[in-house]
PDB file of C-alpha atoms in Angstrom:
ATOM      1  CA  UNK A 611      51.908-137.262-138.007  1.00  0.00           C
ATOM      2  CA  UNK A 612      51.495-133.722-139.371  1.00  0.00           C
ATOM      3  CA  UNK A 613      51.039-132.334-135.859  1.00  0.00           C
ATOM      4  CA  UNK A 614      54.257-134.057-134.755  1.00  0.00           C
ATOM      5  CA  UNK A 615      56.259-132.420-137.532  1.00  0.00           C
ATOM      6  CA  UNK A 616      54.720-129.025-136.812  1.00  0.00           C
ATOM      7  CA  UNK A 617      55.755-129.425-133.175  1.00  0.00           C
ATOM      8  CA  UNK A 618      59.253-130.430-134.270  1.00  0.00           C
ATOM      9  CA  UNK A 619      59.554-127.367-136.519  1.00  0.00           C
ATOM     10  CA  UNK A 620      58.596-125.172-133.566  1.00  0.00           C
ATOM     11  CA  UNK A 621      61.276-126.870-131.455  1.00  0.00           C
ATOM     12  CA  UNK A 622      63.889-126.263-134.153  1.00  0.00           C
ATOM     13  CA  UNK A 623      62.877-122.622-134.430  1.00  0.00           C
ATOM     14  CA  UNK A 624      63.090-122.122-130.672  1.00  0.00           C
ATOM     15  CA  UNK A 625      66.497-123.805-130.563  1.00  0.00           C
ATOM     16  CA  UNK A 626      67.821-121.722-133.446  1.00  0.00           C
ATOM     17  CA  UNK A 627      67.247-118.561-131.418  1.00  0.00           C
ATOM     18  CA  UNK A 628      69.752-119.859-128.861  1.00  0.00           C
ATOM     19  CA  UNK A 629      71.988-121.745-131.279  1.00  0.00           C
ATOM     20  CA  UNK A 630      75.046-119.720-130.300  1.00  0.00           C
ATOM     21  CA  UNK A 631      74.619-120.572-126.621  1.00  0.00           C
ATOM     22  CA  UNK A 632      76.174-124.051-126.818  1.00  0.00           C
ATOM     23  CA  UNK A 633      79.212-123.026-124.880  1.00  0.00           C
ATOM     24  CA  UNK A 634      78.580-124.731-121.575  1.00  0.00           C
ATOM     25  CA  UNK A 635      80.740-127.665-120.579  1.00  0.00           C
ATOM     26  CA  UNK A 636      78.409-130.315-122.022  1.00  0.00           C
ATOM     27  CA  UNK A 637      80.006-133.652-122.852  1.00  0.00           C
ATOM     28  CA  UNK A 638      78.687-136.990-124.040  1.00  0.00           C
ATOM     29  CA  UNK A 639      80.616-139.980-122.737  1.00  0.00           C
ATOM     30  CA  UNK A 640      80.372-143.429-124.286  1.00  0.00           C
ATOM     31  CA  UNK A 641      79.793-146.110-121.656  1.00  0.00           C
ATOM     32  CA  UNK A 642      79.316-148.843-124.233  1.00  0.00           C
ATOM     33  CA  UNK A 643      79.676-148.835-128.023  1.00  0.00           C
ATOM     34  CA  UNK A 644      78.746-152.415-128.862  1.00  0.00           C
ATOM     35  CA  UNK A 645      75.651-154.495-129.470  1.00  0.00           C
ATOM     36  CA  UNK A 646      74.351-157.739-127.951  1.00  0.00           C
ATOM     37  CA  UNK A 647      77.324-159.944-128.886  1.00  0.00           C
ATOM     38  CA  UNK A 648      79.480-161.738-126.316  1.00  0.00           C
ATOM     39  CA  UNK A 649      82.332-162.270-128.783  1.00  0.00           C
ATOM     40  CA  UNK A 650      83.212-158.676-129.681  1.00  0.00           C
ATOM     41  CA  UNK A 651      85.140-157.435-126.615  1.00  0.00           C
ATOM     42  CA  UNK A 652      82.718-154.519-126.328  1.00  0.00           C
ATOM     43  CA  UNK A 653      80.296-153.205-123.738  1.00  0.00           C
ATOM     44  CA  UNK A 654      76.701-152.863-124.938  1.00  0.00           C
ATOM     45  CA  UNK A 655      75.025-149.515-125.583  1.00  0.00           C
ATOM     46  CA  UNK A 656      75.190-146.837-122.926  1.00  0.00           C
ATOM     47  CA  UNK A 657      75.996-143.123-122.721  1.00  0.00           C
ATOM     48  CA  UNK A 658      76.047-140.379-120.119  1.00  0.00           C
ATOM     49  CA  UNK A 659      75.818-136.605-120.322  1.00  0.00           C
ATOM     50  CA  UNK A 660      78.180-134.469-118.289  1.00  0.00           C
ATOM     51  CA  UNK A 661      77.315-130.859-117.510  1.00  0.00           C
ATOM     52  CA  UNK A 662      79.880-128.763-115.658  1.00  0.00           C
ATOM     53  CA  UNK A 663      81.596-131.854-114.276  1.00  0.00           C
ATOM     54  CA  UNK A 664      78.469-133.734-113.140  1.00  0.00           C
ATOM     55  CA  UNK A 665      76.752-136.697-114.783  1.00  0.00           C
ATOM     56  CA  UNK A 666      73.169-135.534-115.348  1.00  0.00           C
ATOM     57  CA  UNK A 667      71.600-138.038-117.721  1.00  0.00           C
ATOM     58  CA  UNK A 668      71.970-141.701-118.678  1.00  0.00           C
ATOM     59  CA  UNK A 669      71.038-142.795-122.184  1.00  0.00           C
ATOM     60  CA  UNK A 670      70.453-146.563-122.353  1.00  0.00           C
ATOM     61  CA  UNK A 671      71.878-149.038-119.846  1.00  0.00           C
ATOM     62  CA  UNK A 672      73.217-151.940-121.897  1.00  0.00           C
ATOM     63  CA  UNK A 673      75.196-154.868-120.530  1.00  0.00           C
ATOM     64  CA  UNK A 674      78.424-153.746-118.865  1.00  0.00           C
ATOM     65  CA  UNK A 675      77.677-150.025-119.060  1.00  0.00           C
ATOM     66  CA  UNK A 676      77.374-149.698-115.282  1.00  0.00           C
ATOM     67  CA  UNK A 677      81.012-150.744-114.885  1.00  0.00           C
ATOM     68  CA  UNK A 678      82.017-148.035-117.350  1.00  0.00           C
ATOM     69  CA  UNK A 679      79.931-145.591-115.302  1.00  0.00           C
ATOM     70  CA  UNK A 680      81.931-146.572-112.215  1.00  0.00           C
ATOM     71  CA  UNK A 681      85.225-146.184-114.075  1.00  0.00           C
ATOM     72  CA  UNK A 682      84.198-142.714-115.230  1.00  0.00           C
ATOM     73  CA  UNK A 683      84.017-141.680-111.548  1.00  0.00           C
ATOM     74  CA  UNK A 684      80.523-140.293-112.049  1.00  0.00           C
ATOM     75  CA  UNK A 685      78.198-139.971-109.056  1.00  0.00           C
ATOM     76  CA  UNK A 686      74.810-141.676-109.435  1.00  0.00           C
ATOM     77  CA  UNK A 687      73.329-139.135-107.043  1.00  0.00           C
ATOM     78  CA  UNK A 688      73.789-136.473-109.740  1.00  0.00           C
ATOM     79  CA  UNK A 689      71.780-138.316-112.412  1.00  0.00           C
ATOM     80  CA  UNK A 690      68.420-136.684-113.131  1.00  0.00           C
ATOM     81  CA  UNK A 691      66.938-139.391-115.355  1.00  0.00           C
ATOM     82  CA  UNK A 692      67.502-142.517-117.423  1.00  0.00           C
ATOM     83  CA  UNK A 693      66.305-142.432-121.039  1.00  0.00           C
ATOM     84  CA  UNK A 694      65.774-145.777-122.761  1.00  0.00           C
ATOM     85  CA  UNK A 695      65.606-146.062-126.541  1.00  0.00           C
ATOM     86  CA  UNK A 696      64.051-149.532-126.338  1.00  0.00           C
ATOM     87  CA  UNK A 697      64.043-152.576-124.099  1.00  0.00           C
ATOM     88  CA  UNK A 698      66.370-155.012-125.844  1.00  0.00           C
ATOM     89  CA  UNK A 699      68.942-156.379-123.397  1.00  0.00           C
ATOM     90  CA  UNK A 700      71.875-154.589-125.009  1.00  0.00           C
ATOM     91  CA  UNK A 701      70.152-151.301-124.158  1.00  0.00           C
ATOM     92  CA  UNK A 702      68.563-152.013-120.776  1.00  0.00           C
ATOM     93  CA  UNK A 703      70.108-155.028-119.007  1.00  0.00           C
ATOM     94  CA  UNK A 704      72.227-153.057-116.516  1.00  0.00           C
ATOM     95  CA  UNK A 705      69.344-151.069-115.058  1.00  0.00           C
ATOM     96  CA  UNK A 706      69.045-153.437-112.035  1.00  0.00           C
ATOM     97  CA  UNK A 707      72.789-153.072-111.451  1.00  0.00           C
ATOM     98  CA  UNK A 708      72.471-149.297-111.275  1.00  0.00           C
ATOM     99  CA  UNK A 709      69.525-149.547-108.878  1.00  0.00           C
ATOM    100  CA  UNK A 710      71.141-152.037-106.509  1.00  0.00           C
ATOM    101  CA  UNK A 711      74.458-150.213-106.676  1.00  0.00           C
ATOM    102  CA  UNK A 712      72.768-146.930-105.814  1.00  0.00           C
ATOM    103  CA  UNK A 713      72.121-148.251-102.304  1.00  0.00           C
ATOM    104  CA  UNK A 714      75.799-147.610-101.625  1.00  0.00           C
ATOM    105  CA  UNK A 715      75.692-144.038-102.934  1.00  0.00           C
ATOM    106  CA  UNK A 716      74.346-140.817-101.459  1.00  0.00           C
ATOM    107  CA  UNK A 717      71.346-140.701-103.787  1.00  0.00           C
ATOM    108  CA  UNK A 718      68.288-139.336-101.950  1.00  0.00           C
ATOM    109  CA  UNK A 719      65.993-138.037-104.704  1.00  0.00           C
ATOM    110  CA  UNK A 720      63.611-139.853-107.008  1.00  0.00           C
ATOM    111  CA  UNK A 721      64.902-141.341-110.265  1.00  0.00           C
ATOM    112  CA  UNK A 722      62.874-140.947-113.453  1.00  0.00           C
ATOM    113  CA  UNK A 723      63.119-143.679-116.107  1.00  0.00           C
ATOM    114  CA  UNK A 724      61.553-142.824-119.478  1.00  0.00           C
ATOM    115  CA  UNK A 725      61.099-145.231-122.360  1.00  0.00           C
ATOM    116  CA  UNK A 726      58.685-146.539-124.981  1.00  0.00           C
ATOM    117  CA  UNK A 727      55.130-147.649-124.390  1.00  0.00           C
ATOM    118  CA  UNK A 728      54.057-151.237-125.038  1.00  0.00           C
ATOM    119  CA  UNK A 729      52.928-153.103-128.111  1.00  0.00           C
ATOM    120  CA  UNK A 730      51.945-156.740-128.659  1.00  0.00           C
ATOM    121  CA  UNK A 731      55.593-157.853-128.454  1.00  0.00           C
ATOM    122  CA  UNK A 732      57.029-155.783-125.623  1.00  0.00           C
ATOM    123  CA  UNK A 733      55.872-154.330-122.288  1.00  0.00           C
ATOM    124  CA  UNK A 734      55.652-150.637-121.583  1.00  0.00           C
ATOM    125  CA  UNK A 735      58.647-149.192-119.764  1.00  0.00           C
ATOM    126  CA  UNK A 736      56.565-148.795-116.588  1.00  0.00           C
ATOM    127  CA  UNK A 737      55.588-152.467-116.742  1.00  0.00           C
ATOM    128  CA  UNK A 738      59.200-153.407-117.465  1.00  0.00           C
ATOM    129  CA  UNK A 739      60.195-151.613-114.252  1.00  0.00           C
ATOM    130  CA  UNK A 740      57.507-153.473-112.302  1.00  0.00           C
ATOM    131  CA  UNK A 741      58.576-156.808-113.785  1.00  0.00           C
ATOM    132  CA  UNK A 742      62.120-156.108-112.640  1.00  0.00           C
ATOM    133  CA  UNK A 743      61.566-154.585-109.206  1.00  0.00           C
ATOM    134  CA  UNK A 744      57.992-155.347-108.153  1.00  0.00           C
ATOM    135  CA  UNK A 745      57.190-157.690-105.275  1.00  0.00           C
ATOM    136  CA  UNK A 746      56.382-160.386-107.844  1.00  0.00           C
ATOM    137  CA  UNK A 747      59.190-159.338-110.161  1.00  0.00           C
ATOM    138  CA  UNK A 748      62.639-160.674-110.967  1.00  0.00           C
ATOM    139  CA  UNK A 749      64.282-158.784-108.077  1.00  0.00           C
ATOM    140  CA  UNK A 750      61.621-158.506-105.355  1.00  0.00           C
ATOM    141  CA  UNK A 751      64.254-157.590-102.772  1.00  0.00           C
ATOM    142  CA  UNK A 752      64.496-154.224-104.553  1.00  0.00           C
ATOM    143  CA  UNK A 753      60.737-153.601-104.489  1.00  0.00           C
ATOM    144  CA  UNK A 754      61.025-150.870-101.845  1.00  0.00           C
ATOM    145  CA  UNK A 755      62.351-148.608-104.616  1.00  0.00           C
ATOM    146  CA  UNK A 756      58.887-148.620-106.180  1.00  0.00           C
ATOM    147  CA  UNK A 757      57.132-147.298-103.073  1.00  0.00           C
ATOM    148  CA  UNK A 758      57.385-143.841-101.593  1.00  0.00           C
ATOM    149  CA  UNK A 759      59.285-143.559 -98.331  1.00  0.00           C
ATOM    150  CA  UNK A 760      60.620-147.114 -98.083  1.00  0.00           C
ATOM    151  CA  UNK A 761      64.033-146.368 -99.579  1.00  0.00           C
ATOM    152  CA  UNK A 762      66.182-143.274 -99.967  1.00  0.00           C
ATOM    153  CA  UNK A 763      64.455-142.594-103.283  1.00  0.00           C
ATOM    154  CA  UNK A 764      61.680-143.915-105.517  1.00  0.00           C
ATOM    155  CA  UNK A 765      61.884-145.090-109.130  1.00  0.00           C
ATOM    156  CA  UNK A 766      59.364-143.206-111.255  1.00  0.00           C
ATOM    157  CA  UNK A 767      58.607-144.150-114.846  1.00  0.00           C
ATOM    158  CA  UNK A 768      56.972-142.592-117.881  1.00  0.00           C
ATOM    159  CA  UNK A 769      55.900-144.312-121.102  1.00  0.00           C
ATOM    160  CA  UNK A 770      56.282-142.470-124.404  1.00  0.00           C
ATOM    161  CA  UNK A 771      53.206-143.101-126.605  1.00  0.00           C
ATOM    162  CA  UNK A 772      54.009-145.054-129.757  1.00  0.00           C
ATOM    163  CA  UNK A 773      50.769-144.954-131.734  1.00  0.00           C
ATOM    164  CA  UNK A 774      50.507-142.968-134.953  1.00  0.00           C
ATOM    165  CA  UNK A 775      49.334-139.424-134.387  1.00  0.00           C
ATOM    166  CA  UNK A 776      50.568-139.279-130.793  1.00  0.00           C
ATOM    167  CA  UNK A 777      51.776-135.880-129.656  1.00  0.00           C
ATOM    168  CA  UNK A 778      55.505-135.221-129.554  1.00  0.00           C
ATOM    169  CA  UNK A 779      56.867-136.257-126.143  1.00  0.00           C
ATOM    170  CA  UNK A 780      58.769-133.582-124.214  1.00  0.00           C
ATOM    171  CA  UNK A 781      60.107-133.427-120.661  1.00  0.00           C
ATOM    172  CA  UNK A 782      61.651-130.373-119.046  1.00  0.00           C
ATOM    173  CA  UNK A 783      64.647-130.408-116.699  1.00  0.00           C
ATOM    174  CA  UNK A 784      66.498-127.564-114.961  1.00  0.00           C
ATOM    175  CA  UNK A 785      69.218-127.705-117.622  1.00  0.00           C
ATOM    176  CA  UNK A 786      66.893-127.960-120.656  1.00  0.00           C
ATOM    177  CA  UNK A 787      64.587-130.619-122.046  1.00  0.00           C
ATOM    178  CA  UNK A 788      64.393-133.968-123.832  1.00  0.00           C
ATOM    179  CA  UNK A 789      62.187-134.830-126.790  1.00  0.00           C
ATOM    180  CA  UNK A 790      61.362-138.284-128.158  1.00  0.00           C
ATOM    181  CA  UNK A 791      59.858-139.612-131.369  1.00  0.00           C
ATOM    182  CA  UNK A 792      58.958-143.183-132.226  1.00  0.00           C
ATOM    183  CA  UNK A 793      61.189-144.848-134.813  1.00  0.00           C
ATOM    184  CA  UNK A 794      61.024-148.163-136.648  1.00  0.00           C
ATOM    185  CA  UNK A 795      63.033-151.017-135.147  1.00  0.00           C
ATOM    186  CA  UNK A 796      61.081-153.826-136.737  1.00  0.00           C
ATOM    187  CA  UNK A 797      58.395-155.083-134.322  1.00  0.00           C
ATOM    188  CA  UNK A 798      60.040-153.499-131.265  1.00  0.00           C
ATOM    189  CA  UNK A 799      58.804-150.174-129.814  1.00  0.00           C
ATOM    190  CA  UNK A 800      61.756-147.803-130.110  1.00  0.00           C
ATOM    191  CA  UNK A 801      62.577-144.132-129.668  1.00  0.00           C
ATOM    192  CA  UNK A 802      65.052-141.597-130.947  1.00  0.00           C
ATOM    193  CA  UNK A 803      65.937-138.909-128.409  1.00  0.00           C
ATOM    194  CA  UNK A 804      66.777-135.219-128.798  1.00  0.00           C
ATOM    195  CA  UNK A 805      68.484-133.787-125.733  1.00  0.00           C
ATOM    196  CA  UNK A 806      68.757-130.027-125.336  1.00  0.00           C
ATOM    197  CA  UNK A 807      71.157-129.363-122.474  1.00  0.00           C
ATOM    198  CA  UNK A 808      72.432-125.904-121.568  1.00  0.00           C
ATOM    199  CA  UNK A 809      71.881-124.715-125.137  1.00  0.00           C
ATOM    200  CA  UNK A 810      73.564-127.727-126.766  1.00  0.00           C
ATOM    201  CA  UNK A 811      71.620-130.295-128.808  1.00  0.00           C
ATOM    202  CA  UNK A 812      72.410-134.012-129.069  1.00  0.00           C
ATOM    203  CA  UNK A 813      70.287-136.444-131.069  1.00  0.00           C
ATOM    204  CA  UNK A 814      70.491-140.168-130.355  1.00  0.00           C
ATOM    205  CA  UNK A 815      69.152-142.551-132.987  1.00  0.00           C
ATOM    206  CA  UNK A 816      69.059-145.672-130.855  1.00  0.00           C
ATOM    207  CA  UNK A 817      68.473-148.739-133.019  1.00  0.00           C
ATOM    208  CA  UNK A 818      66.310-148.027-136.040  1.00  0.00           C
ATOM    209  CA  UNK A 819      65.677-148.771-139.673  1.00  0.00           C
ATOM    210  CA  UNK A 820      65.103-145.824-141.979  1.00  0.00           C
ATOM    211  CA  UNK A 821      61.656-147.102-142.950  1.00  0.00           C
ATOM    212  CA  UNK A 822      59.838-144.044-141.619  1.00  0.00           C
ATOM    213  CA  UNK A 823      62.551-141.585-142.734  1.00  0.00           C
ATOM    214  CA  UNK A 824      62.235-139.524-139.539  1.00  0.00           C
ATOM    215  CA  UNK A 825      65.756-139.230-138.206  1.00  0.00           C
ATOM    216  CA  UNK A 826      67.242-136.737-140.678  1.00  0.00           C
ATOM    217  CA  UNK A 827      64.568-134.163-139.874  1.00  0.00           C
ATOM    218  CA  UNK A 828      64.693-134.917-136.150  1.00  0.00           C
ATOM    219  CA  UNK A 829      68.472-134.348-136.147  1.00  0.00           C
ATOM    220  CA  UNK A 830      68.398-130.956-137.880  1.00  0.00           C
ATOM    221  CA  UNK A 831      70.577-128.310-136.158  1.00  0.00           C
ATOM    222  CA  UNK A 832      72.089-130.871-133.777  1.00  0.00           C
ATOM    223  CA  UNK A 833      75.527-130.225-132.347  1.00  0.00           C
ATOM    224  CA  UNK A 834      76.042-133.993-132.206  1.00  0.00           C
ATOM    225  CA  UNK A 835      74.221-136.924-133.815  1.00  0.00           C
ATOM    226  CA  UNK A 836      74.863-140.367-132.334  1.00  0.00           C
ATOM    227  CA  UNK A 837      73.914-143.045-134.851  1.00  0.00           C
ATOM    228  CA  UNK A 838      74.207-146.816-134.687  1.00  0.00           C
ATOM    229  CA  UNK A 839      75.964-148.862-137.372  1.00  0.00           C
ATOM    230  CA  UNK A 840      74.938-152.411-136.524  1.00  0.00           C
ATOM    231  CA  UNK A 841      74.807-153.976-139.989  1.00  0.00           C
ATOM    232  CA  UNK A 842      76.816-154.040-143.221  1.00  0.00           C
ATOM    233  CA  UNK A 843      75.429-152.998-146.588  1.00  0.00           C
ATOM    234  CA  UNK A 844      75.125-156.676-147.534  1.00  0.00           C
ATOM    235  CA  UNK A 845      72.854-157.542-144.596  1.00  0.00           C
ATOM    236  CA  UNK A 846      69.704-159.537-145.206  1.00  0.00           C
ATOM    237  CA  UNK A 847      66.201-158.107-145.240  1.00  0.00           C
ATOM    238  CA  UNK A 848      65.446-159.049-141.636  1.00  0.00           C
ATOM    239  CA  UNK A 849      68.494-157.132-140.386  1.00  0.00           C
ATOM    240  CA  UNK A 850      67.627-154.196-142.653  1.00  0.00           C
ATOM    241  CA  UNK A 851      64.127-154.108-141.191  1.00  0.00           C
ATOM    242  CA  UNK A 852      65.762-153.430-137.813  1.00  0.00           C
ATOM    243  CA  UNK A 853      68.775-151.233-138.596  1.00  0.00           C
ATOM    244  CA  UNK A 854      69.969-148.486-140.936  1.00  0.00           C
ATOM    245  CA  UNK A 855      72.543-149.447-143.558  1.00  0.00           C
ATOM    246  CA  UNK A 856      75.884-147.655-143.981  1.00  0.00           C
ATOM    247  CA  UNK A 857      74.517-145.936-147.109  1.00  0.00           C
ATOM    248  CA  UNK A 858      71.507-144.685-145.148  1.00  0.00           C
ATOM    249  CA  UNK A 859      73.791-143.380-142.400  1.00  0.00           C
ATOM    250  CA  UNK A 860      75.674-141.352-145.008  1.00  0.00           C
ATOM    251  CA  UNK A 861      72.394-140.016-146.428  1.00  0.00           C
ATOM    252  CA  UNK A 862      71.071-139.055-142.988  1.00  0.00           C
ATOM    253  CA  UNK A 863      74.310-137.243-142.116  1.00  0.00           C
ATOM    254  CA  UNK A 864      74.269-135.354-145.421  1.00  0.00           C
ATOM    255  CA  UNK A 865      70.643-134.272-144.919  1.00  0.00           C
ATOM    256  CA  UNK A 866      70.710-133.491-141.190  1.00  0.00           C
ATOM    257  CA  UNK A 867      74.125-131.786-141.238  1.00  0.00           C
ATOM    258  CA  UNK A 868      74.903-132.110-137.513  1.00  0.00           C
ATOM    259  CA  UNK A 869      78.063-130.361-136.378  1.00  0.00           C
ATOM    260  CA  UNK A 870      79.511-133.710-135.264  1.00  0.00           C
ATOM    261  CA  UNK A 871      78.622-137.342-136.013  1.00  0.00           C
ATOM    262  CA  UNK A 872      79.378-140.218-133.636  1.00  0.00           C
ATOM    263  CA  UNK A 873      79.263-143.743-135.117  1.00  0.00           C
ATOM    264  CA  UNK A 874      78.459-146.359-132.472  1.00  0.00           C
ATOM    265  CA  UNK A 875      76.932-149.816-131.822  1.00  0.00           C
ATOM    266  CA  UNK A 876      79.539-151.483-134.015  1.00  0.00           C
ATOM    267  CA  UNK A 877      79.298-155.254-134.375  1.00  0.00           C
ATOM    268  CA  UNK A 878      81.554-157.911-135.833  1.00  0.00           C
ATOM    269  CA  UNK A 879      79.415-157.971-138.969  1.00  0.00           C
ATOM    270  CA  UNK A 880      79.504-154.187-139.488  1.00  0.00           C
ATOM    271  CA  UNK A 881      83.009-153.210-138.390  1.00  0.00           C
ATOM    272  CA  UNK A 882      84.776-154.496-141.558  1.00  0.00           C
ATOM    273  CA  UNK A 883      82.873-151.852-143.560  1.00  0.00           C
ATOM    274  CA  UNK A 884      83.723-149.001-141.194  1.00  0.00           C
ATOM    275  CA  UNK A 885      86.482-147.403-143.285  1.00  0.00           C
ATOM    276  CA  UNK A 886      84.359-147.587-146.442  1.00  0.00           C
ATOM    277  CA  UNK A 887      81.400-146.087-144.598  1.00  0.00           C
ATOM    278  CA  UNK A 888      83.497-143.226-143.221  1.00  0.00           C
ATOM    279  CA  UNK A 889      84.674-142.345-146.738  1.00  0.00           C
ATOM    280  CA  UNK A 890      81.099-142.522-147.995  1.00  0.00           C
ATOM    281  CA  UNK A 891      79.885-140.227-145.227  1.00  0.00           C
ATOM    282  CA  UNK A 892      82.610-137.666-145.842  1.00  0.00           C
ATOM    283  CA  UNK A 893      81.751-137.378-149.543  1.00  0.00           C
ATOM    284  CA  UNK A 894      78.642-135.333-148.722  1.00  0.00           C
ATOM    285  CA  UNK A 895      79.093-134.395-145.061  1.00  0.00           C
ATOM    286  CA  UNK A 896      81.578-131.751-143.967  1.00  0.00           C
ATOM    287  CA  UNK A 897      81.255-132.162-140.203  1.00  0.00           C
ATOM    288  CA  UNK A 898      83.487-134.034-137.815  1.00  0.00           C
ATOM    289  CA  UNK A 899      83.063-137.828-137.700  1.00  0.00           C
ATOM    290  CA  UNK A 900      84.083-139.782-134.591  1.00  0.00           C
ATOM    291  CA  UNK A 901      83.979-143.546-133.999  1.00  0.00           C
ATOM    292  CA  UNK A 902      82.725-144.478-130.535  1.00  0.00           C
ATOM    293  CA  UNK A 903      84.933-146.306-128.070  1.00  0.00           C
ATOM    294  CA  UNK A 904      84.245-147.184-124.461  1.00  0.00           C
ATOM    295  CA  UNK A 905      84.851-144.199-122.145  1.00  0.00           C
ATOM    296  CA  UNK A 906      85.427-141.831-125.066  1.00  0.00           C
ATOM    297  CA  UNK A 907      84.290-138.320-124.122  1.00  0.00           C
ATOM    298  CA  UNK A 908      82.948-136.067-126.873  1.00  0.00           C
ATOM    299  CA  UNK A 909      82.633-132.340-126.083  1.00  0.00           C
ATOM    300  CA  UNK A 910      79.297-131.175-127.463  1.00  0.00           C
ATOM    301  CA  UNK A 911      80.167-127.488-127.316  1.00  0.00           C
ATOM    302  CA  UNK A 912      82.606-126.024-129.817  1.00  0.00           C
ATOM    303  CA  UNK A 913      85.395-126.123-127.255  1.00  0.00           C
ATOM    304  CA  UNK A 914      87.761-129.054-126.995  1.00  0.00           C
ATOM    305  CA  UNK A 915      88.170-132.368-128.797  1.00  0.00           C
ATOM    306  CA  UNK A 916      87.104-135.948-128.208  1.00  0.00           C
ATOM    307  CA  UNK A 917      89.300-137.779-125.742  1.00  0.00           C
TER     308      UNK A 917
END
């Protein structure tokens, strides 16, 4: 664990050198701001990063998010990678829709999917991909995407180690890099992501409890922190073992001090406390607070406003 935090401190120091460079046209767009419910009139979790008018990165692929992607007029051929926070359906179910739909696009370069490694309850992301698209998987007619040269591109996958003491995961891209740490989501392997794109920094909590108290440090110096509010303060212990409470969200925001805070993953049980939570957050946090809505675009740079 100590080596992970040392690595994170080095990342923060390197980012601080270029902190003033977040002026590129980097935007985060909400493709889905809900959870797993089918009674909330919301699309499940999904986000995309725009850089200079092109969609470069997908962050979770929850139910319905692919339709939002279509409505955004993004081009799947531009996407460099898909980052998964964990493999619950409300964060991953639309991945097959993206893959099948890509047949009708101009995509001709490999697609990297990165997510958590396995534990006793869940498969590794690479195995998840095989279970979906392998010849013995759920969609064997898409199995050519797992083999080189049989389709216009190949799906590649990487598993982020989850065991204690594992090195901090980093992956470089032409526009910057992504970093992942394991977080506690009950018995489910889960990740928080830190995306450094063209000098701008976005941290995505995914679903997590605050049991390991990692997120506030991980989100230091972020231009935008996306955090999920899935439960009310009065939730039971099982729910609290999976998700942060509104009070914890306020504490994390006050400690991390991101320039902007985006509240997402609202559910019918948590939405009634939204106004109270916003007031609580603003007592000790001076940054801008935005509530996620489907297709909302949040400029990450200092230019512009959410729309």
